[in-house]
GROMACS .gro file of C-alpha atoms in nm:
model
  309
    1LEU     CA    1  -3.799   1.065  -2.768
    2ALA     CA    2  -3.929   0.706  -2.721
    3LEU     CA    3  -3.852   0.637  -3.094
    4SER     CA    4  -3.509   0.779  -3.090
    5LEU     CA    5  -3.392   0.617  -2.758
    6GLY     CA    6  -3.547   0.283  -2.853
    7PHE     CA    7  -3.401   0.289  -3.185
    8TYR     CA    8  -3.060   0.376  -3.033
    9SER     CA    9  -3.067   0.115  -2.780
   10GLY     CA   10  -3.145  -0.145  -3.048
   11ALA     CA   11  -2.863  -0.012  -3.248
   12ARG     CA   12  -2.613  -0.054  -2.958
   13VAL     CA   13  -2.702  -0.425  -2.935
   14ALA     CA   14  -2.648  -0.449  -3.307
   15LEU     CA   15  -2.295  -0.314  -3.269
   16ASP     CA   16  -2.228  -0.565  -2.979
   17SER     CA   17  -2.344  -0.843  -3.207
   18ILE     CA   18  -2.124  -0.742  -3.512
   19LYS     CA   19  -1.829  -0.716  -3.271
   20LYS     CA   20  -1.877  -1.059  -3.161
   21LEU     CA   21  -1.846  -1.170  -3.528
   22GLY     CA   22  -1.517  -1.023  -3.537
   23VAL     CA   23  -1.597  -0.709  -3.748
   24SER     CA   24  -1.444  -0.374  -3.641
   25VAL     CA   25  -1.684  -0.078  -3.677
   26ASP     CA   26  -1.589   0.293  -3.603
   27VAL     CA   27  -1.906   0.466  -3.510
   28LYS     CA   28  -1.998   0.823  -3.434
   29THR     CA   29  -2.338   0.923  -3.287
   30TYR     CA   30  -2.502   1.251  -3.297
   31ASP     CA   31  -2.798   1.409  -3.132
   32THR     CA   32  -2.967   1.622  -3.389
   33GLU     CA   33  -3.197   1.774  -3.138
   34LEU     CA   34  -3.466   1.744  -3.406
   35SER     CA   35  -3.309   2.061  -3.550
   36GLN     CA   36  -3.226   2.116  -3.914
   37ALA     CA   37  -2.980   2.384  -3.810
   38LYS     CA   38  -2.811   2.145  -3.577
   39VAL     CA   39  -2.771   1.889  -3.855
   40LYS     CA   40  -2.610   2.166  -4.084
   41GLU     CA   41  -2.371   2.245  -3.789
   42ILE     CA   42  -2.278   1.878  -3.761
   43LEU     CA   43  -2.231   1.835  -4.127
   44PHE     CA   44  -2.009   2.152  -4.149
   45ARG     CA   45  -1.801   2.051  -3.849
   46ASP     CA   46  -1.738   1.679  -3.935
   47ASN     CA   47  -1.582   1.558  -4.250
   48LEU     CA   48  -1.780   1.294  -4.422
   49SER     CA   49  -1.474   1.144  -4.593
   50GLY     CA   50  -1.422   0.781  -4.511
   51VAL     CA   51  -1.780   0.732  -4.404
   52SER     CA   52  -1.927   0.403  -4.535
   53ALA     CA   53  -2.293   0.488  -4.431
   54ILE     CA   54  -2.517   0.722  -4.235
   55ILE     CA   55  -2.817   0.586  -4.043
   56GLY     CA   56  -3.073   0.872  -3.973
   57PRO     CA   57  -3.177   1.126  -3.884
   58VAL     CA   58  -3.529   1.065  -3.796
   59ALA     CA   59  -3.686   1.383  -3.913
   60SER     CA   60  -3.756   1.407  -4.279
   61GLY     CA   61  -3.631   1.766  -4.330
   62ALA     CA   62  -3.302   1.677  -4.152
   63LEU     CA   63  -3.279   1.357  -4.359
   64ASP     CA   64  -3.305   1.553  -4.687
   65GLU     CA   65  -3.016   1.778  -4.568
   66VAL     CA   66  -2.787   1.484  -4.492
   67ALA     CA   67  -2.893   1.294  -4.805
   68VAL     CA   68  -2.801   1.600  -5.032
   69GLN     CA   69  -2.441   1.656  -4.851
   70ALA     CA   70  -2.371   1.270  -4.848
   71ALA     CA   71  -2.461   1.239  -5.222
   72THR     CA   72  -2.168   1.464  -5.301
   73LYS     CA   73  -1.938   1.180  -5.161
   74ASN     CA   74  -2.152   0.894  -5.278
   75ILE     CA   75  -2.244   0.791  -4.919
   76PRO     CA   76  -2.567   0.582  -4.861
   77VAL     CA   77  -2.812   0.727  -4.617
   78ILE     CA   78  -3.045   0.489  -4.438
   79SER     CA   79  -3.374   0.633  -4.334
   80PRO     CA   80  -3.499   0.472  -4.013
   81ILE     CA   81  -3.880   0.527  -4.034
   82ALA     CA   82  -3.953   0.734  -4.351
   83SER     CA   83  -4.098   0.548  -4.656
   84ASP     CA   84  -4.050   0.835  -4.901
   85SER     CA   85  -3.929   1.184  -4.960
   86LYS     CA   86  -4.062   1.495  -5.134
   87LEU     CA   87  -3.718   1.527  -5.285
   88SER     CA   88  -3.533   1.265  -5.505
   89HIS     CA   89  -3.241   1.107  -5.348
   90GLY     CA   90  -3.063   0.841  -5.538
   91ASN     CA   91  -2.842   0.745  -5.238
   92VAL     CA   92  -3.122   0.697  -4.961
   93PHE     CA   93  -3.234   0.353  -4.846
   94PHE     CA   94  -3.597   0.377  -4.716
   95THR     CA   95  -3.631   0.100  -4.468
   96VAL     CA   96  -4.024   0.148  -4.441
   97PRO     CA   97  -4.269   0.012  -4.705
   98ARG     CA   98  -4.443   0.309  -4.897
   99ASP     CA   99  -4.791   0.392  -4.781
  100VAL     CA  100  -4.946   0.254  -5.096
  101VAL     CA  101  -4.784  -0.078  -5.029
  102LEU     CA  102  -4.906  -0.112  -4.682
  103ARG     CA  103  -5.254   0.013  -4.793
  104GLU     CA  104  -5.261  -0.270  -5.071
  105LYS     CA  105  -5.156  -0.535  -4.825
  106MET     CA  106  -5.428  -0.421  -4.577
  107LEU     CA  107  -5.707  -0.400  -4.834
  108SER     CA  108  -5.607  -0.745  -4.981
  109TYR     CA  109  -5.629  -0.890  -4.631
  110VAL     CA  110  -5.967  -0.733  -4.565
  111LYS     CA  111  -6.106  -0.848  -4.904
  112LYS     CA  112  -5.989  -1.188  -4.829
  113ILE     CA  113  -6.182  -1.228  -4.496
  114HIS     CA  114  -6.481  -1.025  -4.611
  115LYS     CA  115  -6.811  -1.202  -4.629
  116ASP     CA  116  -7.116  -0.993  -4.620
  117GLU     CA  117  -7.012  -0.726  -4.360
  118ASN     CA  118  -7.141  -0.371  -4.411
  119ILE     CA  119  -6.845  -0.136  -4.517
  120ILE     CA  120  -6.848   0.228  -4.423
  121ILE     CA  121  -6.571   0.474  -4.513
  122ILE     CA  122  -6.494   0.787  -4.304
  123ALA     CA  123  -6.219   0.982  -4.472
  124ASP     CA  124  -6.131   1.359  -4.456
  125SER     CA  125  -6.030   1.548  -4.772
  126THR     CA  126  -5.668   1.484  -4.718
  127HIS     CA  127  -5.706   1.120  -4.752
  128GLN     CA  128  -5.880   1.104  -5.084
  129VAL     CA  129  -5.630   0.827  -5.225
  130ALA     CA  130  -5.720   0.608  -4.930
  131HIS     CA  131  -6.101   0.665  -4.986
  132ASP     CA  132  -6.075   0.579  -5.356
  133SER     CA  133  -5.856   0.269  -5.289
  134ILE     CA  134  -6.102   0.141  -5.041
  135LEU     CA  135  -6.398   0.213  -5.264
  136SER     CA  136  -6.229   0.035  -5.563
  137LYS     CA  137  -6.198  -0.281  -5.335
  138PHE     CA  138  -6.549  -0.247  -5.204
  139PRO     CA  139  -6.779  -0.061  -5.461
  140ALA     CA  140  -7.089  -0.124  -5.235
  141ALA     CA  141  -6.930   0.073  -4.938
  142GLN     CA  142  -7.113   0.348  -4.791
  143ILE     CA  143  -6.957   0.693  -4.746
  144ALA     CA  144  -7.000   0.894  -4.426
  145THR     CA  145  -7.059   1.268  -4.439
  146ILE     CA  146  -6.781   1.486  -4.279
  147ILE     CA  147  -6.870   1.831  -4.152
  148ASP     CA  148  -6.599   2.101  -4.226
  149ASN     CA  149  -6.336   1.831  -4.258
  150LYS     CA  150  -6.333   1.792  -3.890
  151SER     CA  151  -6.629   1.592  -3.744
  152LEU     CA  152  -6.884   1.316  -3.835
  153HIS     CA  153  -7.240   1.405  -3.926
  154LEU     CA  154  -7.390   1.186  -3.642
  155ASP     CA  155  -7.747   1.141  -3.762
  156ARG     CA  156  -7.640   1.065  -4.122
  157PHE     CA  157  -7.386   0.816  -4.005
  158LEU     CA  158  -7.587   0.626  -3.753
  159VAL     CA  159  -7.850   0.529  -4.001
  160LYS     CA  160  -7.576   0.362  -4.216
  161LEU     CA  161  -7.506   0.118  -3.929
  162SER     CA  162  -7.653  -0.220  -3.990
  163GLU     CA  163  -7.821  -0.441  -3.719
  164ASP     CA  164  -7.822  -0.741  -3.933
  165ARG     CA  165  -7.461  -0.753  -4.036
  166GLU     CA  166  -7.131  -0.661  -3.866
  167ASN     CA  167  -7.008  -0.311  -3.957
  168TRP     CA  168  -6.655  -0.255  -4.076
  169VAL     CA  169  -6.565   0.106  -4.061
  170PHE     CA  170  -6.258   0.251  -4.219
  171LEU     CA  171  -6.128   0.571  -4.048
  172GLU     CA  172  -5.888   0.757  -4.273
  173THR     CA  173  -5.754   1.072  -4.109
  174ASP     CA  174  -5.440   1.220  -3.924
  175GLN     CA  175  -5.646   1.457  -3.696
  176PRO     CA  176  -5.645   1.344  -3.336
  177ASN     CA  177  -5.971   1.509  -3.246
  178MET     CA  178  -6.147   1.328  -3.524
  179VAL     CA  179  -6.005   0.996  -3.419
  180ALA     CA  180  -6.118   1.054  -3.058
  181SER     CA  181  -6.450   1.158  -3.162
  182VAL     CA  182  -6.519   0.878  -3.413
  183THR     CA  183  -6.385   0.604  -3.194
  184SER     CA  184  -6.617   0.728  -2.898
  185ILE     CA  185  -6.917   0.727  -3.139
  186LEU     CA  186  -6.829   0.378  -3.278
  187ASN     CA  187  -6.775   0.244  -2.925
  188SER     CA  188  -7.110   0.367  -2.813
  189ALA     CA  189  -7.287   0.211  -3.110
  190ASN     CA  190  -7.102  -0.104  -3.052
  191THR     CA  191  -7.223  -0.141  -2.698
  192ALA     CA  192  -7.538   0.072  -2.662
  193LYS     CA  193  -7.813  -0.121  -2.848
  194MET     CA  194  -7.940  -0.451  -2.701
  195ASP     CA  195  -8.231  -0.665  -2.812
  196ALA     CA  196  -8.489  -0.827  -2.574
  197ASN     CA  197  -8.252  -1.104  -2.469
  198GLY     CA  198  -7.981  -0.853  -2.385
  199GLU     CA  199  -7.762  -0.951  -2.665
  200LYS     CA  200  -7.582  -0.690  -2.894
  201LYS     CA  201  -7.760  -0.590  -3.204
  202ILE     CA  202  -7.495  -0.358  -3.356
  203GLU     CA  203  -7.139  -0.484  -3.399
  204VAL     CA  204  -6.870  -0.261  -3.516
  205ARG     CA  205  -6.504  -0.327  -3.620
  206MET     CA  206  -6.273  -0.038  -3.708
  207PHE     CA  207  -5.997  -0.030  -3.954
  208THR     CA  208  -5.755   0.220  -4.105
  209THR     CA  209  -5.518   0.181  -4.403
  210ASN     CA  210  -5.268   0.452  -4.255
  211TYR     CA  211  -5.182   0.432  -3.888
  212ASN     CA  212  -5.043   0.747  -3.781
  213ASN     CA  213  -4.974   0.951  -3.467
  214ALA     CA  214  -5.339   1.061  -3.447
  215PHE     CA  215  -5.430   0.717  -3.326
  216GLU     CA  216  -5.171   0.739  -3.049
  217ASP     CA  217  -5.294   1.062  -2.923
  218GLU     CA  218  -5.366   1.090  -2.547
  219ALA     CA  219  -5.729   1.201  -2.638
  220VAL     CA  220  -5.795   0.851  -2.806
  221SER     CA  221  -5.919   0.587  -2.563
  222ASN     CA  222  -5.715   0.258  -2.588
  223THR     CA  223  -6.017   0.087  -2.443
  224HIS     CA  224  -6.238   0.204  -2.731
  225LEU     CA  225  -5.978   0.080  -2.983
  226SER     CA  226  -5.960  -0.252  -2.814
  227ASN     CA  227  -6.351  -0.282  -2.802
  228LEU     CA  228  -6.355  -0.201  -3.168
  229ARG     CA  229  -6.082  -0.459  -3.258
  230PHE     CA  230  -5.900  -0.188  -3.432
  231THR     CA  231  -5.687  -0.331  -3.730
  232TYR     CA  232  -5.428  -0.160  -3.922
  233PRO     CA  233  -5.120  -0.232  -4.131
  234SER     CA  234  -4.775  -0.192  -3.945
  235PHE     CA  235  -4.417  -0.248  -4.031
  236TYR     CA  236  -4.339  -0.292  -3.656
  237ARG     CA  237  -4.330  -0.635  -3.497
  238GLU     CA  238  -4.328  -0.697  -3.115
  239ALA     CA  239  -4.009  -0.855  -2.967
  240LYS     CA  240  -4.002  -1.239  -2.947
  241ASN     CA  241  -3.796  -1.459  -2.712
  242ASP     CA  242  -3.492  -1.479  -2.952
  243THR     CA  243  -3.119  -1.424  -2.931
  244PHE     CA  244  -3.175  -1.051  -2.988
  245THR     CA  245  -3.418  -1.014  -2.699
  246GLU     CA  246  -3.178  -1.216  -2.473
  247ALA     CA  247  -2.882  -0.986  -2.566
  248TYR     CA  248  -3.098  -0.685  -2.511
  249ARG     CA  249  -3.209  -0.785  -2.166
  250LYS     CA  250  -2.861  -0.871  -2.066
  251ARG     CA  251  -2.735  -0.530  -2.179
  252PHE     CA  252  -3.023  -0.325  -2.034
  253LYS     CA  253  -3.075  -0.498  -1.703
  254GLY     CA  254  -3.371  -0.708  -1.782
  255LEU     CA  255  -3.556  -0.451  -1.977
  256MET     CA  256  -3.770  -0.592  -2.271
  257PRO     CA  257  -3.702  -0.430  -2.605
  258ASP     CA  258  -3.995  -0.213  -2.763
  259ARG     CA  259  -4.090  -0.208  -3.107
  260TYR     CA  260  -3.842   0.072  -3.178
  261ALA     CA  261  -3.544  -0.105  -3.026
  262VAL     CA  262  -3.636  -0.418  -3.241
  263ARG     CA  263  -3.631  -0.196  -3.550
  264GLY     CA  264  -3.318  -0.026  -3.445
  265PHE     CA  265  -3.137  -0.361  -3.408
  266ASP     CA  266  -3.254  -0.485  -3.737
  267VAL     CA  267  -3.193  -0.173  -3.946
  268THR     CA  268  -2.845  -0.131  -3.791
  269PHE     CA  269  -2.747  -0.489  -3.805
  270ASP     CA  270  -2.863  -0.536  -4.172
  271VAL     CA  271  -2.649  -0.242  -4.270
  272LEU     CA  272  -2.330  -0.353  -4.072
  273LEU     CA  273  -2.354  -0.713  -4.213
  274LYS     CA  274  -2.385  -0.584  -4.568
  275LEU     CA  275  -2.098  -0.351  -4.525
  276ALA     CA  276  -1.896  -0.639  -4.379
  277HIS     CA  277  -1.961  -0.835  -4.678
  278LYS     CA  278  -1.850  -0.549  -4.914
  279ASN     CA  279  -1.775  -0.201  -4.780
  280ASN     CA  280  -2.008  -0.050  -5.043
  281LEU     CA  281  -2.369  -0.061  -4.967
  282PHE     CA  282  -2.479   0.018  -5.328
  283GLU     CA  283  -2.273  -0.273  -5.465
  284THR     CA  284  -2.383  -0.517  -5.183
  285SER     CA  285  -2.746  -0.441  -5.243
  286LYS     CA  286  -2.713  -0.567  -5.602
  287ILE     CA  287  -2.607  -0.917  -5.477
  288ILE     CA  288  -2.787  -0.969  -5.149
  289GLY     CA  289  -3.170  -1.010  -5.170
  290LEU     CA  290  -3.400  -1.075  -4.890
  291THR     CA  291  -3.270  -1.053  -4.538
  292GLU     CA  292  -3.461  -1.124  -4.209
  293TYR     CA  293  -3.387  -1.032  -3.850
  294ALA     CA  294  -3.582  -1.014  -3.518
  295GLY     CA  295  -3.882  -0.819  -3.648
  296ASN     CA  296  -3.820  -0.698  -4.004
  297ARG     CA  297  -3.730  -0.813  -4.340
  298PHE     CA  298  -3.552  -0.611  -4.594
  299ASP     CA  299  -3.539  -0.656  -4.976
  300TYR     CA  300  -3.463  -0.330  -5.155
  301PHE     CA  301  -3.525  -0.227  -5.510
  302ASN     CA  302  -3.362   0.072  -5.679
  303ASP     CA  303  -3.548   0.302  -5.893
  304TRP     CA  304  -3.227   0.500  -5.987
  305THR     CA  305  -3.360   0.849  -5.930
  306SER     CA  306  -3.550   0.844  -5.597
  307GLY     CA  307  -3.349   0.585  -5.394
  308TYR     CA  308  -3.390   0.240  -5.276
  309PHE     CA  309  -3.718   0.125  -5.140
   0.00000   0.00000   0.00000
């Protein structure tokens, strides 16, 4: 709900902004109710003829449904938050970098700042690619033992922590309980052991190459994440004091735009400006390169069969 409403509010400001530039836009908005059946009903009821572009839906299954229908009329579909699809859609613009791109950016950054810190990898079986990628960058990294793909083997893990070097722990999972458990353990290790002078002996910093909903679960302590200086790659940027923020606050009675609103504005305004240049997003994308807005930059490439990334 926060994502959908935030994105929608930012999109509304984008529509205001394009109107001020003298561009007329005919917009229809639908609540998909996170239901694929509802999406099918909307597509059956509404004729897509004359549609220049479709932004959304948010849910991947519903997006696939829309993309297939839109492809028959050569209509571009813009995916607000997905980075890929299990199906091949030549007409979809994925506005989020693929996981492999974010992971590579993250690991390159960590490699650059790494000195002699002790690297430990905690990864469940569904994140083997991330595990292997981290290990390829840090061959000397230690591997933590996972029990039944759910929890950390505590005794075997604690002996891997160094008292002489800072410990950098990569946690790769999408299980909320595992995130809550591991962050609690790391936080305890980070604060519990003191030397004779009362100074901390064990220092822990936590990373992940794939930030997902598990890290935002209510069972996960934000205090622990803060204490661990939790670091991750993100395609979101917080709002700045710019013309968008000013317009947003004016429209929504002083409210500051959240990260979803920033994204809603950027994605929508980018599409609208490109369509204003030429009312064919596929053609426009061939001539317009990098664009930058309040919190996002877009520079798409087309792999012909799977869409625009």
